[in-house]
Each structure stands twice: as C-alpha cells, then as structure tokens.
Coordinates of C-alpha atoms in Angstrom, one line a residue:
M592 CA 0.0 0.0 0.0
K593 CA 2.8 2.4 0.8
K594 CA 4.3 1.7 -2.6
L595 CA 1.0 2.7 -4.2
F596 CA 0.8 6.0 -2.3
L597 CA 4.4 6.8 -3.2
L598 CA 3.9 6.1 -6.9
I599 CA 0.9 8.4 -6.8
G600 CA 3.2 10.9 -5.1
L601 CA 5.7 10.6 -7.9
L602 CA 3.1 11.7 -10.4
A603 CA 2.5 14.8 -8.3
L604 CA 6.0 16.1 -9.0
W605 CA 4.6 17.5 -12.3
T606 CA 1.4 18.9 -11.0
N607 CA 0.0 21.3 -8.4
F608 CA -1.7 19.9 -5.3
A609 CA -3.4 21.6 -2.4
F610 CA -0.7 20.3 -0.1
A611 CA 2.4 21.6 -1.8
A612 CA 6.0 22.2 -0.8
D613 CA 6.8 25.8 0.1
L614 CA 9.2 26.5 -2.8
R615 CA 9.7 30.1 -1.8
G616 CA 10.7 29.1 1.7
L617 CA 13.0 26.3 0.4
K618 CA 14.7 28.5 -2.1
D619 CA 15.3 31.2 0.5
L620 CA 16.8 28.7 2.9
F621 CA 18.9 27.1 0.1
N622 CA 20.2 30.5 -0.9
R623 CA 21.1 31.4 2.7
S624 CA 22.7 27.9 3.3
F625 CA 24.7 27.4 0.1
W626 CA 28.0 28.8 1.4
T627 CA 27.6 27.8 5.1
D628 CA 28.7 24.7 7.0
M629 CA 25.4 23.1 6.0
Y630 CA 27.5 22.0 2.9
Q631 CA 30.4 19.6 3.1
E632 CA 32.2 18.4 0.1
N633 CA 31.7 14.7 -0.8
Y634 CA 28.8 14.4 1.7
C635 CA 25.8 15.0 -0.6
G636 CA 23.4 12.8 1.4
Q637 CA 24.2 14.4 4.7
N638 CA 24.0 17.9 3.0
I639 CA 20.4 17.1 1.9
E640 CA 19.6 15.7 5.3
R641 CA 20.8 18.8 7.1
F642 CA 18.9 21.0 4.6
T643 CA 15.6 19.2 5.0
K644 CA 15.9 19.0 8.8
A645 CA 16.6 22.8 8.9
A646 CA 13.5 23.3 6.6
A647 CA 11.3 21.2 8.8
K648 CA 12.5 22.9 11.9
A649 CA 11.8 26.3 10.3
G650 CA 8.2 25.2 9.5
I651 CA 8.8 25.1 5.8
N652 CA 6.3 22.8 4.1
L653 CA 8.0 19.7 2.6
D654 CA 4.8 18.0 1.2
N655 CA 5.3 16.7 -2.3
S656 CA 9.1 16.7 -1.9
Y657 CA 11.4 13.7 -2.2
I658 CA 15.0 12.9 -1.2
V659 CA 16.4 11.1 -4.3
Q660 CA 19.6 9.0 -4.5
I661 CA 21.1 8.6 -8.0
V662 CA 23.1 5.6 -9.1
N663 CA 24.4 4.8 -12.6
E664 CA 23.5 1.3 -13.7
G665 CA 24.6 1.9 -17.2
Y666 CA 28.0 1.6 -18.9
D667 CA 28.8 5.3 -19.3
T668 CA 31.8 6.5 -17.2
F669 CA 32.3 3.0 -15.8
G670 CA 29.0 3.1 -13.8
L671 CA 29.8 6.4 -12.1
V672 CA 27.4 9.4 -12.0
N673 CA 29.1 11.9 -14.3
A674 CA 28.3 15.5 -13.4
L675 CA 29.4 18.4 -15.5
S676 CA 28.4 21.5 -13.5
V677 CA 29.9 20.8 -10.1
R678 CA 30.7 23.6 -7.7
E679 CA 34.3 24.6 -7.5
E680 CA 35.6 21.7 -9.5
G681 CA 37.2 23.8 -12.3
R682 CA 40.2 26.1 -12.6
K683 CA 41.1 28.5 -9.8
F684 CA 40.1 32.1 -10.3
D685 CA 42.9 34.6 -10.8
P686 CA 43.2 36.9 -9.0
A687 CA 42.0 34.8 -6.0
P688 CA 38.7 36.2 -4.6
T689 CA 38.4 37.1 -1.0
K690 CA 35.3 34.9 -0.5
P691 CA 33.9 31.8 -2.3
P692 CA 33.7 30.6 -4.9
Y693 CA 37.5 30.2 -5.4
R694 CA 37.2 28.0 -8.5
D695 CA 35.0 27.8 -11.6
I696 CA 32.5 24.9 -11.9
G697 CA 33.8 21.7 -13.4
Y698 CA 33.1 18.0 -13.7
N699 CA 33.2 15.1 -11.2
N700 CA 32.4 11.4 -11.2
W701 CA 30.5 10.1 -8.2
N702 CA 29.6 6.6 -6.9
F703 CA 26.2 8.0 -6.2
H704 CA 24.5 11.4 -5.7
V705 CA 21.7 12.7 -3.6
I706 CA 19.4 15.6 -4.4
L707 CA 16.0 17.0 -3.2
I708 CA 13.1 17.3 -5.7
A709 CA 10.3 19.5 -4.5
E710 CA 7.3 20.2 -6.8
G711 CA 9.5 19.0 -9.7
E712 CA 12.3 21.4 -8.9
V713 CA 15.8 20.2 -7.9
F714 CA 17.9 21.4 -5.0
D715 CA 21.5 20.2 -5.3
F716 CA 24.3 21.7 -3.2
D717 CA 26.9 20.4 -5.6
F718 CA 25.3 22.1 -8.7
M719 CA 26.8 25.4 -9.9
N720 CA 28.6 28.0 -7.8
Q721 CA 25.5 29.7 -6.4
A722 CA 22.2 28.4 -5.2
T723 CA 20.5 27.4 -8.5
V724 CA 17.2 25.7 -8.6
Y725 CA 15.8 24.4 -11.9
K726 CA 12.9 22.2 -12.9
L727 CA 14.1 18.6 -13.4
P728 CA 14.5 18.6 -17.3
K729 CA 16.7 21.7 -17.2
Y730 CA 18.7 20.5 -14.3
L731 CA 19.4 17.2 -16.1
D732 CA 20.6 19.1 -19.1
Q733 CA 22.9 21.4 -17.2
Q734 CA 24.3 18.9 -14.7
F735 CA 24.7 15.8 -16.9
I736 CA 24.5 16.6 -20.6
P737 CA 27.1 18.4 -22.7
A738 CA 25.7 21.5 -24.3
N739 CA 26.1 20.2 -27.9
K740 CA 24.1 17.0 -27.0
Q741 CA 21.2 18.6 -25.2
K742 CA 18.8 18.2 -28.2
D743 CA 20.0 14.6 -28.9
A744 CA 17.3 12.4 -27.3
K745 CA 19.2 9.1 -28.1
Y746 CA 22.4 10.4 -26.5
K747 CA 20.6 11.5 -23.4
K748 CA 18.7 8.3 -23.0
D749 CA 21.9 6.2 -23.5
K750 CA 23.9 8.3 -21.1
I751 CA 21.5 8.9 -18.2
G752 CA 18.5 6.8 -18.9
P753 CA 20.0 3.9 -16.9
Y754 CA 20.5 6.1 -13.9
R755 CA 18.5 4.4 -11.1
L756 CA 16.7 6.6 -8.6
S757 CA 15.9 5.6 -5.0
V758 CA 13.0 7.9 -4.1
Y759 CA 12.0 8.7 -0.5
P760 CA 9.1 11.0 0.7
T761 CA 11.0 13.7 2.7
Y762 CA 8.9 13.6 5.8
E763 CA 8.9 9.8 6.0
Y764 CA 12.7 9.8 5.4
L765 CA 13.3 12.2 8.3
K766 CA 11.0 10.2 10.6
Y767 CA 12.9 7.0 9.7
L768 CA 16.2 8.7 10.1
E769 CA 15.4 10.0 13.5
R770 CA 14.2 6.6 14.7
K771 CA 17.2 4.8 13.0
L772 CA 14.9 2.5 11.0
S773 CA 15.6 0.9 7.7
M774 CA 14.5 3.0 4.8
K775 CA 13.6 0.0 2.5
E776 CA 9.8 0.1 3.1
I777 CA 9.5 3.8 2.1
R778 CA 11.9 3.5 -0.9
T779 CA 10.7 3.4 -4.5
E780 CA 13.3 2.5 -7.1
I781 CA 12.8 3.6 -10.7
Y782 CA 15.1 4.2 -13.7
L783 CA 15.4 7.8 -14.8
R784 CA 14.2 6.8 -18.3
D785 CA 10.9 5.9 -16.7
Y786 CA 10.7 8.5 -14.0
A787 CA 11.1 11.4 -16.6
S788 CA 10.1 9.7 -19.8
D789 CA 9.0 12.9 -21.5
Y790 CA 12.5 14.3 -21.1
F791 CA 13.9 11.6 -23.4
R792 CA 11.4 12.0 -26.2
P793 CA 12.8 13.5 -29.5

C-alpha cells in the first residue's frame, strides 16, 4: 500500500496539489545555506539531510518533496554518476577572490549522488557555484548533458536513462532517520528513463 501511495506521489511532481512544498521558503533557505557549513564536500546525502531538517525545523512545508539517490547502472563512465556543472571543480580564479567561490564549476564522477526534488524542482548543493534551482529537465541538461548534446534524445537516453533513482518522501525519510529505522519500506526504485520519460522523447 505504501508503494501505491508513493507512486501516486511521484506523479505529483509534475502537477500542483493543495498540499504543496513551500518552494519560496525552500529557495530562500537554500540561498542562505549554500555557502555555510550546511554543505560539506563529498557528503551529498548528509547535506540534503541537514537541509531538509533545517527546513522542517523552520516550519517550511515539505509536502510533495522527495529525497532522491542517483546511481548509474549503465556503462557510461564505468558506472559512475558523471556530473558536468559541479561547484568549485574547475580552474582557480585569478586573482583569487576574498570569498567563495574560489574555482570555476567543473566535472566530477561520483559513486552516487543525492538531491532533493520539490514540486518538480531540484535542490542540489553540488550544482553550480551559487544556489541554483531548476525544474528537473533543465537540471538534467545542465548537470549531466554536454551543451552540444542537449537536443540529442538518443544520446541523453543512452547516457543517463540507466540512472537508477531511489526515491523517499521527505517527511517519511526524516522520521525513519530520527528513529534509525531501515528505509527500505519507504523507498521506491525507478530508472530515470521511466521517471522522466518525457525528457527523453525526441
């Protein structure tokens, strides 16, 4: 039964419901938190946990939001999640700034990655050098697809279609985290090619 409710919830990512995430509040918190100790490099899951905990504590509505883990089950980049617009992974700025960012964006390969999707918009602390929130299709283009391939549906489907998503309703995730319970019963696994099928259409 929980699986059924979660699948219904996934469809809600593309629509508006009476109980909706507070995008304005989330974006404001994201902007204020981006260059604070809420972010730690190489700890994407903990970054999203800290962010959603802070949002819940501040009374920001997290309905229709999902914590999503991404794993590459395809052959591209040897099964790693290949991101192209990663904060501070590029060349150093010269002259050196007095405050971050100190490097340009660049690419990185991860064993997995964790993001928050709220009302179909993506919050990712490792994306860009400033708090940037895009709807899922634009985020996928900017984070994973080279600019000259963003209109190539076959390339996109081959490259990131096999990315497997483990999707958790945010409130349920935080409850299970606090109680130190296994997340398996609240997890839905789905391939990106099925989760965002319209994105891959020519």
